[in-house]
């Protein structure tokens, strides 16, 4: 997972989401969210120790919506 979200400026009302919350928004399995984050396609950050630790995974909601807008996901789902 990348840690580029440190350079991301959260918007007012932006929130940090867990992998499960991201999966619900994207309507995919949580394993897909981890795969996207591990590959660097979805900018995410990890809290805690160890490169393989997933438990502390978080991502800004605005980053998820931007990812959906810029990918093959339908725009109306990204706006939700």
Coordinates of N, CA and C in Angstrom, one line a residue:
X1 N 0.8 -1.2 0.0 CA 0.0 0.0 0.0 C 0.9 1.2 0.0
X2 N 0.4 2.2 -0.7 CA 1.2 3.5 -0.7 C 0.7 4.4 0.4
X3 N 1.5 5.4 0.7 CA 1.1 6.3 1.8 C 1.0 7.7 1.2
X4 N 0.6 7.8 -0.1 CA 0.5 9.1 -0.7 C -0.6 10.0 -0.1
X5 N -1.5 9.4 0.7 CA -2.6 10.2 1.2 C -2.1 11.2 2.2
X6 N -0.8 11.1 2.7 CA -0.3 12.2 3.5 C -0.3 13.5 2.8
X7 N -0.1 13.5 1.5 CA 0.0 14.7 0.7 C -1.4 15.2 0.3
X8 N -2.4 14.3 0.6 CA -3.8 14.6 0.2 C -4.4 15.6 1.3
X9 N -5.0 16.7 0.8 CA -5.6 17.6 1.7 C -7.1 17.2 1.8
X10 N -7.5 16.7 3.0 CA -8.9 16.3 3.1 C -9.8 17.5 2.9
X11 N -11.0 17.3 2.3 CA -12.0 18.3 2.2 C -12.7 18.5 3.5
X12 N -13.4 19.6 3.7 CA -14.2 19.7 4.9 C -15.3 18.6 4.9
X13 N -15.4 17.9 6.0 CA -16.3 16.8 6.2 C -15.8 15.5 5.7
X14 N -14.6 15.5 5.1 CA -14.0 14.3 4.7 C -13.7 13.3 5.9
X15 N -13.8 12.0 5.6 CA -13.6 11.1 6.7 C -12.7 10.0 6.3
X16 N -12.0 9.4 7.3 CA -11.2 8.2 7.0 C -12.1 7.0 7.0
X17 N -11.9 6.1 6.0 CA -12.7 4.9 5.9 C -11.9 3.7 6.1
X18 N -12.5 2.7 6.6 CA -11.9 1.3 6.7 C -12.1 0.6 5.4
X19 N -11.4 -0.5 5.2 CA -11.5 -1.3 4.0 C -12.9 -1.8 3.8
X20 N -13.6 -2.1 4.9 CA -15.0 -2.6 4.8 C -15.9 -1.5 4.3
X21 N -15.7 -0.3 4.8 CA -16.5 0.9 4.4 C -16.3 1.2 2.9
X22 N -15.0 1.1 2.5 CA -14.7 1.4 1.1 C -15.4 0.3 0.2
X23 N -15.3 -0.9 0.6 CA -15.9 -2.0 -0.1 C -17.4 -1.8 -0.3
X24 N -18.1 -1.3 0.7 CA -19.5 -1.0 0.7 C -19.8 0.1 -0.3
X25 N -19.0 1.2 -0.3 CA -19.2 2.3 -1.2 C -19.0 1.8 -2.6
X26 N -17.9 1.1 -2.9 CA -17.6 0.6 -4.2 C -18.4 -0.6 -4.7
X27 N -19.1 -1.2 -3.8 CA -19.9 -2.4 -4.1 C -19.0 -3.5 -4.6
X28 N -17.9 -3.8 -3.9 CA -17.0 -4.8 -4.2 C -16.6 -5.6 -2.9
X29 N -15.9 -6.7 -3.1 CA -15.5 -7.5 -1.9 C -14.3 -6.7 -1.2
X30 N -14.2 -6.9 0.1 CA -13.1 -6.2 0.8 C -11.8 -6.6 0.3
X31 N -11.6 -7.9 -0.2 CA -10.4 -8.3 -0.8 C -10.0 -7.5 -2.0
X32 N -11.0 -7.1 -2.8 CA -10.7 -6.2 -3.9 C -10.1 -4.9 -3.5
X33 N -10.6 -4.3 -2.4 CA -10.1 -3.1 -1.9 C -8.7 -3.2 -1.4
X34 N -8.3 -4.3 -0.7 CA -7.0 -4.6 -0.3 C -6.1 -4.7 -1.6
X35 N -6.5 -5.4 -2.6 CA -5.8 -5.6 -3.8 C -5.5 -4.3 -4.5
X36 N -6.5 -3.4 -4.6 CA -6.3 -2.1 -5.2 C -5.3 -1.3 -4.4
X37 N -5.4 -1.3 -3.1 CA -4.5 -0.6 -2.2 C -3.0 -1.2 -2.3
X38 N -2.9 -2.5 -2.3 CA -1.6 -3.1 -2.3 C -0.9 -2.8 -3.6
X39 N -1.7 -2.7 -4.7 CA -1.1 -2.5 -6.0 C -0.8 -1.0 -6.3
X40 N -1.3 -0.1 -5.4 CA -1.0 1.3 -5.5 C -2.1 2.0 -6.3
X41 N -3.1 1.3 -6.9 CA -4.1 1.9 -7.6 C -5.0 2.8 -6.8
X42 N -5.2 2.4 -5.6 CA -6.0 3.2 -4.6 C -5.1 3.7 -3.5
X43 N -5.0 5.0 -3.4 CA -4.1 5.6 -2.4 C -4.6 5.4 -1.0
X44 N -3.8 4.7 -0.2 CA -4.3 4.4 1.1 C -3.1 4.5 2.1
X45 N -3.4 4.5 3.4 CA -2.4 4.5 4.4 C -2.6 3.5 5.4
X46 N -1.5 3.1 6.0 CA -1.6 2.0 7.0 C -1.1 2.6 8.4
X47 N -1.8 2.2 9.4 CA -1.4 2.5 10.8 C -0.9 1.3 11.4
X48 N 0.1 1.4 12.2 CA 0.7 0.2 12.9 C 2.0 -0.3 12.2
X49 N 2.5 -1.4 12.7 CA 3.8 -1.9 12.3 C 3.6 -3.0 11.2
X50 N 4.7 -3.1 10.4 CA 4.8 -4.2 9.4 C 4.2 -3.9 8.1
X51 N 4.9 -4.3 7.0 CA 4.4 -4.0 5.7 C 3.1 -4.9 5.4
X52 N 3.0 -6.0 5.9 CA 1.9 -6.9 5.5 C 0.7 -6.7 6.4
X53 N 0.8 -5.8 7.4 CA -0.3 -5.6 8.3 C -1.4 -4.8 7.6
X54 N -2.6 -5.4 7.6 CA -3.8 -4.7 7.0 C -4.7 -4.1 8.0
X55 N -4.6 -4.5 9.2 CA -5.6 -4.1 10.2 C -5.8 -2.6 10.3
X56 N -4.7 -1.8 10.2 CA -4.8 -0.4 10.4 C -5.0 0.4 9.1
X57 N -5.5 -0.2 8.0 CA -5.7 0.4 6.7 C -6.8 1.4 6.8
X58 N -6.5 2.6 6.2 CA -7.5 3.7 6.1 C -7.3 4.4 4.8
X59 N -8.3 5.1 4.3 CA -8.3 5.9 3.1 C -9.3 7.0 3.2
X60 N -9.0 8.2 2.7 CA -9.9 9.3 2.8 C -11.1 9.0 1.8
X61 N -12.3 9.4 2.2 CA -13.5 9.1 1.4 C -13.3 9.9 0.1
X62 N -12.8 11.1 0.1 CA -12.6 11.8 -1.2 C -11.7 11.2 -2.1
X63 N -10.7 10.4 -1.6 CA -9.8 9.7 -2.5 C -10.5 8.5 -3.1
X64 N -11.4 7.9 -2.4 CA -12.2 6.7 -2.9 C -13.1 7.3 -4.0
X65 N -13.8 8.4 -3.8 CA -14.7 8.9 -4.8 C -13.9 9.4 -6.0
X66 N -12.8 10.0 -5.8 CA -11.9 10.4 -7.0 C -11.5 9.1 -7.8
X67 N -11.1 8.1 -7.1 CA -10.7 6.9 -7.7 C -11.8 6.3 -8.6
X68 N -13.0 6.3 -8.0 CA -14.2 5.8 -8.7 C -14.5 6.6 -9.9
X69 N -14.4 7.9 -9.7 CA -14.7 8.9 -10.8 C -13.7 8.7 -12.0
X70 N -12.5 8.4 -11.7 CA -11.4 8.3 -12.7 C -11.3 6.9 -13.2
X71 N -12.0 5.9 -12.7 CA -11.9 4.5 -13.2 C -13.1 4.1 -14.0
X72 N -13.3 2.9 -14.1 CA -14.4 2.3 -14.9 C -15.8 2.3 -14.1
X73 N -15.8 2.8 -12.9 CA -17.0 2.7 -12.1 C -17.9 3.8 -12.7
X74 N -19.3 3.6 -12.7 CA -20.2 4.6 -13.2 C -20.2 5.8 -12.3
X75 N -20.2 7.0 -12.9 CA -20.1 8.3 -12.3 C -21.2 8.5 -11.2
X76 N -22.4 8.0 -11.5 CA -23.5 8.2 -10.5 C -23.2 7.4 -9.2
X77 N -22.5 6.3 -9.3 CA -22.2 5.6 -8.0 C -21.1 6.4 -7.3
X78 N -20.2 7.0 -8.0 CA -19.1 7.8 -7.3 C -19.6 9.0 -6.6
X79 N -20.7 9.5 -7.1 CA -21.3 10.8 -6.5 C -22.1 10.5 -5.3
X80 N -22.4 9.3 -5.0 CA -23.2 8.9 -3.8 C -22.5 9.2 -2.5

